[in-house]
mmCIF file of C-alpha atoms and ligand atoms in Angstrom:
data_model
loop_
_atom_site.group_PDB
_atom_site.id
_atom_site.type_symbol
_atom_site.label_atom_id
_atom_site.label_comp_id
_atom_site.label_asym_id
_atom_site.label_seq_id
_atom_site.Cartn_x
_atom_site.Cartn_y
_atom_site.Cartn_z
ATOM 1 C CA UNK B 1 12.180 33.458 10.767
ATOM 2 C CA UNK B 2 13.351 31.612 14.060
ATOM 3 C CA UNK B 3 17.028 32.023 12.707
ATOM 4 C CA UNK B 4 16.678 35.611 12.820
ATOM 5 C CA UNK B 5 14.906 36.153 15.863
ATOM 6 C CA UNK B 6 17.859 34.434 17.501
ATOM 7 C CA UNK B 7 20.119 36.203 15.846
ATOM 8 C CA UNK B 8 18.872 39.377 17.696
ATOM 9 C CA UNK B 9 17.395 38.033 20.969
ATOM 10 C CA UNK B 10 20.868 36.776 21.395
ATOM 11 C CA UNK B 11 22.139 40.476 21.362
ATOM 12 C CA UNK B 12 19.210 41.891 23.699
ATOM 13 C CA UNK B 13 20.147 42.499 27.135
ATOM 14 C CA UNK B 14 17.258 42.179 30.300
ATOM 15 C CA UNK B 15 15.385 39.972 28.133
ATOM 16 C CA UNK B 16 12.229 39.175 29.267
ATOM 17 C CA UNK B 17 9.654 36.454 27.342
ATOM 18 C CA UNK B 18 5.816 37.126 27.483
ATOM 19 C CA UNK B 19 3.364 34.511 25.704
ATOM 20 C CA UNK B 20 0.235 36.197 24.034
ATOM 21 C CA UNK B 21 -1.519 34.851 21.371
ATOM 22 C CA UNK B 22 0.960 31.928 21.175
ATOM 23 C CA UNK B 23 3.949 34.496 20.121
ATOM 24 C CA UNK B 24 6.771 34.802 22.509
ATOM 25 C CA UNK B 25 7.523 38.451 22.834
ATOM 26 C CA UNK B 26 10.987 39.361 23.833
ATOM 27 C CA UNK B 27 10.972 42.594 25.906
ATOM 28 C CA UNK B 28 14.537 44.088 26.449
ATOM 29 C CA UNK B 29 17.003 46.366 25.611
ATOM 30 C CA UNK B 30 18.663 45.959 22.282
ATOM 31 C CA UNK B 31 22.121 48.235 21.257
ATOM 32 C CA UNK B 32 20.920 50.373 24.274
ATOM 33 C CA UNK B 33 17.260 51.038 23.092
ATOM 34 C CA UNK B 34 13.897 49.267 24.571
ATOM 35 C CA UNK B 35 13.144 46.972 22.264
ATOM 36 C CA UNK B 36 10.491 44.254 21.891
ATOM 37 C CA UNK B 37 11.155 41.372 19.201
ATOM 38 C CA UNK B 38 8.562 38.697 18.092
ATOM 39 C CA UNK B 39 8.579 36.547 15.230
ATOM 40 C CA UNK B 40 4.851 37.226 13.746
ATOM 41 C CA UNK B 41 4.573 33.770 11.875
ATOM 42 C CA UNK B 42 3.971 33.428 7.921
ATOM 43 C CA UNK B 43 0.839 35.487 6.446
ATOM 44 C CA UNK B 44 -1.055 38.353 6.450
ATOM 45 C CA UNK B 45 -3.605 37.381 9.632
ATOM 46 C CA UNK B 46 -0.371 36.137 11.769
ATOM 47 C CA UNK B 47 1.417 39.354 10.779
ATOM 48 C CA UNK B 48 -1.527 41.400 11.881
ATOM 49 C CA UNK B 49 -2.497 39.736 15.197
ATOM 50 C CA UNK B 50 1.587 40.208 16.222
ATOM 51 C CA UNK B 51 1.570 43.870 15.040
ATOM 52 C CA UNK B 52 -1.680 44.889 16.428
ATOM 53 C CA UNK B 53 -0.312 43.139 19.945
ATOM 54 C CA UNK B 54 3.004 44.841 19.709
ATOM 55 C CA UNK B 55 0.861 48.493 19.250
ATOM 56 C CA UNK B 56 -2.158 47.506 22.018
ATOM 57 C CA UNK B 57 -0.404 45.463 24.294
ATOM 58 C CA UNK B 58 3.519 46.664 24.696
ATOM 59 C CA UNK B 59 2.512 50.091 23.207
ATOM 60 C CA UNK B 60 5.422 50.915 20.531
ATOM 61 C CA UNK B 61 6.091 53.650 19.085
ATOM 62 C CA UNK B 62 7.096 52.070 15.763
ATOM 63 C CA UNK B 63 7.617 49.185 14.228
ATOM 64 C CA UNK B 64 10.062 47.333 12.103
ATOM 65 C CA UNK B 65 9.598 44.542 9.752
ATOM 66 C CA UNK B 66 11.929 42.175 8.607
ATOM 67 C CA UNK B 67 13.006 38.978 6.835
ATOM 68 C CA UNK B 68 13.054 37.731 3.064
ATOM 69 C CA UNK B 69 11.375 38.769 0.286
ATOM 70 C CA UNK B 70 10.997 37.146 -3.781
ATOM 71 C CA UNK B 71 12.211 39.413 -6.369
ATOM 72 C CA UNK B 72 9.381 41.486 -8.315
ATOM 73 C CA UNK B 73 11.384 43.903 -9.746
ATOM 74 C CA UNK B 74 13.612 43.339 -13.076
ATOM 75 C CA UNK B 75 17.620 43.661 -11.695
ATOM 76 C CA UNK B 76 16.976 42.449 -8.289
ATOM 77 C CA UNK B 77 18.663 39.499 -7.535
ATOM 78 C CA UNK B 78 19.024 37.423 -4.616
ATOM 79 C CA UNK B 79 20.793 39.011 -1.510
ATOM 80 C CA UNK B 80 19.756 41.870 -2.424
ATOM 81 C CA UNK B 81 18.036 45.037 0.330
ATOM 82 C CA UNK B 82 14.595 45.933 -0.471
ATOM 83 C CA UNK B 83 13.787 48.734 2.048
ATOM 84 C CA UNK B 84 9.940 49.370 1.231
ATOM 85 C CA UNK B 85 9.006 52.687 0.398
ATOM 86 C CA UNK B 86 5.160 51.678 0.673
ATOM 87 C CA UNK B 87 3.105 48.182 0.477
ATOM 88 C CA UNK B 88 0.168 47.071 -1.408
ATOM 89 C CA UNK B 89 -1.759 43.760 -0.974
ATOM 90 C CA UNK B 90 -1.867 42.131 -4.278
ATOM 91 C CA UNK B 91 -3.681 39.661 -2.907
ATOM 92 C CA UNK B 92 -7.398 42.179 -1.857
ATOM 93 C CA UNK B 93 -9.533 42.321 -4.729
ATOM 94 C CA UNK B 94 -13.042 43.925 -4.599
ATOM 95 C CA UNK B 95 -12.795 44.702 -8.175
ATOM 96 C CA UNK B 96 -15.951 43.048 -9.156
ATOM 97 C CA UNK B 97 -17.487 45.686 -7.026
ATOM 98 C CA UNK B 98 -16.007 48.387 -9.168
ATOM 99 C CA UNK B 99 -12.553 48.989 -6.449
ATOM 100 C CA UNK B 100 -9.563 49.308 -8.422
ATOM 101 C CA UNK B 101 -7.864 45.212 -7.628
ATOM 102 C CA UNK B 102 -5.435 46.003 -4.264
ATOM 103 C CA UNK B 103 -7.761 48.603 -2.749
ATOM 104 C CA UNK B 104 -8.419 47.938 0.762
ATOM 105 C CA UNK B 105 -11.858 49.225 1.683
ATOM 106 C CA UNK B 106 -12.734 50.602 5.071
ATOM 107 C CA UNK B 107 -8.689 52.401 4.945
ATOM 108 C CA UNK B 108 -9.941 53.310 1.429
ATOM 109 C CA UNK B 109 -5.964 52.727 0.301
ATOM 110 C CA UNK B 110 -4.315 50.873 -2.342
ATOM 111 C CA UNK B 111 -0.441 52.079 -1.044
ATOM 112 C CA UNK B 112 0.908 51.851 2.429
ATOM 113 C CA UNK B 113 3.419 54.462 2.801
ATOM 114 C CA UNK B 114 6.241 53.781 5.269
ATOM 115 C CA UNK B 115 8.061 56.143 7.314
ATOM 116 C CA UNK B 116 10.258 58.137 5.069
ATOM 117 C CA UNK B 117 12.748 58.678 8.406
ATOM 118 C CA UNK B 118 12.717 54.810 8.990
ATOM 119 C CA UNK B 119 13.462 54.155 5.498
ATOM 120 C CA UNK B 120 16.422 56.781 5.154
ATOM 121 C CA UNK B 121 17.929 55.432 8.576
ATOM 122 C CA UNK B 122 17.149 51.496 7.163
ATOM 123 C CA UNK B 123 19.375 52.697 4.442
ATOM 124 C CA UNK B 124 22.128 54.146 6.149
ATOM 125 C CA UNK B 125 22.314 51.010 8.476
ATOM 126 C CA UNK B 126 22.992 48.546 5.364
ATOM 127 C CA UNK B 127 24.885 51.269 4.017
ATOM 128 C CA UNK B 128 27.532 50.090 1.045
ATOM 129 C CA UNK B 129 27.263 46.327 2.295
ATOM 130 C CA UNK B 130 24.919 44.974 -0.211
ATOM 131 C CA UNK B 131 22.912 46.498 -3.095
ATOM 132 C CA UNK B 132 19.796 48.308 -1.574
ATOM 133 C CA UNK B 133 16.966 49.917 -3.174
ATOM 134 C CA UNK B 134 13.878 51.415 -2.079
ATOM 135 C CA UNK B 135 10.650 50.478 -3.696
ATOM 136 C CA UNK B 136 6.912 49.076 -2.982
ATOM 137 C CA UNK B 137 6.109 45.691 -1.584
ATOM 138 C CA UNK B 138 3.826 43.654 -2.703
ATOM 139 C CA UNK B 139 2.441 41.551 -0.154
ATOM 140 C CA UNK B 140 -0.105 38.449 -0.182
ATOM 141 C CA UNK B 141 -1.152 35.443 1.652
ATOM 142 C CA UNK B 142 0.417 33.338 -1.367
ATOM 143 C CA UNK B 143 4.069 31.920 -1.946
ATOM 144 C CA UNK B 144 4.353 33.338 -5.184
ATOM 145 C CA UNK B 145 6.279 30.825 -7.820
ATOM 146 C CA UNK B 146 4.937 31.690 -10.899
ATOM 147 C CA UNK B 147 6.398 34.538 -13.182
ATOM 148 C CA UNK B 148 3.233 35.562 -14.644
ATOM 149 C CA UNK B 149 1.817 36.718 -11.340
ATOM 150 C CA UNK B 150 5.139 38.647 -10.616
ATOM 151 C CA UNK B 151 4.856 40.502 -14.003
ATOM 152 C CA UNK B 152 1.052 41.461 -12.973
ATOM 153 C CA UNK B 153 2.845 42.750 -9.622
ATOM 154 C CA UNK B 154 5.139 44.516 -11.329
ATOM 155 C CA UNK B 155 2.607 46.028 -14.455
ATOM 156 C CA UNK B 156 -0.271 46.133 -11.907
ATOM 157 C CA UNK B 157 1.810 47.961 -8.891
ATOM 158 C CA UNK B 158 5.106 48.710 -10.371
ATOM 159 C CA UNK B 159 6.141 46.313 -6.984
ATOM 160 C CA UNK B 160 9.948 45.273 -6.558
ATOM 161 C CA UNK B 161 9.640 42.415 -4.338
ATOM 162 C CA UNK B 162 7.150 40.512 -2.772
ATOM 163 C CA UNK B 163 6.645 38.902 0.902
ATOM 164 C CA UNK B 164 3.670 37.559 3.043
ATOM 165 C CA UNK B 165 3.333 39.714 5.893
ATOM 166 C CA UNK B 166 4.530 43.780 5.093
ATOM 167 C CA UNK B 167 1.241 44.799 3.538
ATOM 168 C CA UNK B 168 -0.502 43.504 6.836
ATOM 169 C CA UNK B 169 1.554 44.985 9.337
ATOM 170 C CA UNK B 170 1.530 48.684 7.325
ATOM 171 C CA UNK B 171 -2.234 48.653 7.141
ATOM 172 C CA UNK B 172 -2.312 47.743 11.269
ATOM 173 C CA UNK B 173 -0.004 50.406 11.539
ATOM 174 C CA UNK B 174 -1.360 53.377 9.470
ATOM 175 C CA UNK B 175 -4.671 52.398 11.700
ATOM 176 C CA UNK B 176 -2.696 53.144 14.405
ATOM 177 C CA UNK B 177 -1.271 55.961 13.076
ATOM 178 C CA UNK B 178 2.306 54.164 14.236
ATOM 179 C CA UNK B 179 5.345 54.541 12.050
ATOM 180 C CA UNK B 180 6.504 51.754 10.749
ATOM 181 C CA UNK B 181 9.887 50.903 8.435
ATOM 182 C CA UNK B 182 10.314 47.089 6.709
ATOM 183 C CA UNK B 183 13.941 45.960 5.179
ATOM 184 C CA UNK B 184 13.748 42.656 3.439
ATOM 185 C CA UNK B 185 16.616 40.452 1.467
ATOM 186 C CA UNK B 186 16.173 38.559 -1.419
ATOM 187 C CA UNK B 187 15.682 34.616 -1.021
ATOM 188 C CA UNK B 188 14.385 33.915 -4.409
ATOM 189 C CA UNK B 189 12.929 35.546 -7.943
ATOM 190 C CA UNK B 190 9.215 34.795 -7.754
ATOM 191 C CA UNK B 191 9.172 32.456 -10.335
ATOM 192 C CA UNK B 192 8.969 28.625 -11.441
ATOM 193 C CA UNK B 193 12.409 28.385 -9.481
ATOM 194 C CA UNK B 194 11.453 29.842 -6.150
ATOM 195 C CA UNK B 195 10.701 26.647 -4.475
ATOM 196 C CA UNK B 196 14.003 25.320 -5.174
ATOM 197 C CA UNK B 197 15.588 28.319 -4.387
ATOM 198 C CA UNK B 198 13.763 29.398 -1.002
ATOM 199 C CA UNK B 199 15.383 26.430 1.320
ATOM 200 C CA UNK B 200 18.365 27.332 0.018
ATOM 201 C CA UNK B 201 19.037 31.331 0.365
ATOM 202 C CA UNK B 202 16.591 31.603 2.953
ATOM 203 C CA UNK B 203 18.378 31.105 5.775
ATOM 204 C CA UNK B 204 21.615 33.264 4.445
ATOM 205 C CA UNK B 205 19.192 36.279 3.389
ATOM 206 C CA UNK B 206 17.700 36.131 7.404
ATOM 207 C CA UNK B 207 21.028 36.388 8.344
ATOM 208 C CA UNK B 208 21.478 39.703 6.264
ATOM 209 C CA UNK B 209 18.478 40.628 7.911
ATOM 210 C CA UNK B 210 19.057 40.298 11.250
ATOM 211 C CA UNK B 211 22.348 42.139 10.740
ATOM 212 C CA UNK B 212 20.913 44.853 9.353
ATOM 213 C CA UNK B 213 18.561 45.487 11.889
ATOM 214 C CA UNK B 214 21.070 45.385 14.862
ATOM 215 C CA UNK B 215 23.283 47.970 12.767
ATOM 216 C CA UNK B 216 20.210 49.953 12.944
ATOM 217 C CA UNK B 217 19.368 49.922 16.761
ATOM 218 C CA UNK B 218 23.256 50.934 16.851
ATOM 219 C CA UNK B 219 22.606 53.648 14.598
HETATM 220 N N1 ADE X 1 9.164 35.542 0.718
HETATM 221 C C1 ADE X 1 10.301 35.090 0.156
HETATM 222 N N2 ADE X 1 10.101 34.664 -1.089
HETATM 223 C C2 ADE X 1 8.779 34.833 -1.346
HETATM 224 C C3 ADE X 1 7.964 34.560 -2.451
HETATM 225 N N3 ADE X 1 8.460 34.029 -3.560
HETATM 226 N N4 ADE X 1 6.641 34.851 -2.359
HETATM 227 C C4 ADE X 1 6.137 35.398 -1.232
HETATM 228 N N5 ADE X 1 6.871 35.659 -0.143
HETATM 229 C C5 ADE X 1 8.189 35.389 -0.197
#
């Protein structure tokens, strides 16, 4: 979100802004470390284009993804850390084709593992400030307000949270055989009440984000 690239570009030092694609990519030093930082956009194709740009273009050598995520899993609440062990698209179904529903041919995957190091060191950077777990991502091009499709996440890909853009940035990565770490917070639950909810906690859940990613460059 714009809030949260601000939040960070604000902290980067040497910052220079390069236009490609219609993203502005901020190329500096951040806590000491080279750093680029783009906001990719909402969605799985504007996720990809930004990710695939960040790895062929600027030539990182990983990648972190942040911002907010709906609840999937029962016991997460809003403001809570969901640092993704792995993402699935919920949303990529060849299944009348005989492919089990999320499996994305051509990678031949249904799971997206993240870096285990990323995610330990994602951890340690929120550290006892909020509740954190680690669990899968479900990702989609699809606001999801509806509890019935959040209890197929959750039966379907035992999923704890759900967001636009993770699943799309893994698989770009993985291609690229470029580690990659994502820490969301909660905004909403996912269901009938989401809509209400988003414009609300959205803006205080970036803020968690952006946070937590600084304490993380530090680290
Ligand atoms: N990001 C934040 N809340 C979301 C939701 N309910 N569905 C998809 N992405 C989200």
């Amino acid at each position: 979100m714009d809030v949260e690239v601000e939040a960070i570009k604000t902290e980067m030092e040497n910052a220079e802004t390069k236009i490609i694609s219609d993203i502005p990519f901020y190329i500096g030093t951040l806590r000491g470390k080279s750093a680029i930082l783009a906001r990719c956009g909402i969605g799985k194709v504007n996720a990809a284009v930004c990710a695939q740009i960040m790895v062929s273009v600027f030539g990182v050598d990983e990648i972190i993804n942040t911002g907010v995520a709906g609840a999937v899993a029962h016991g997460i609440k809003q403001n809570d850390i969901v640092i993704a062990e792995s993402f699935v698209q919920h949303d990529v179904d060849t299944s009348a084709i005989g492919d089990p529903v999320g499996f994305v041919s051509t990678v031949n995957k249904i799971y997206f593992e993240a870096d285990k190091d990323i995610a330990a060191r994602l951890k340690k950077a929120v550290g006892g400030k909020a509740h954190v777990i680690t669990g899968i991502i479900a990702t989609g091009d699809q606001f999801v307000a509806d509890k019935a499709i959040t209890a197929a996440m959750r039966e379907r890909f035992n999923a704890s949270a759900c967001d636009m853009e993770g699943g799309a940035i893994a698989q770009v990565c993985t291609l690229a055989k470029i580690p990659f770490g994502a820490v969301r917070c909660i905004s909403d639950s996912a269901d009938e009440n989401a809509s209400m909810d988003y414009p609300e906690f959205a803006a205080k859940a970036a803020a968690t984000c952006s946070a937590m990613v600084l304490e993380f460059m530090a680290e």
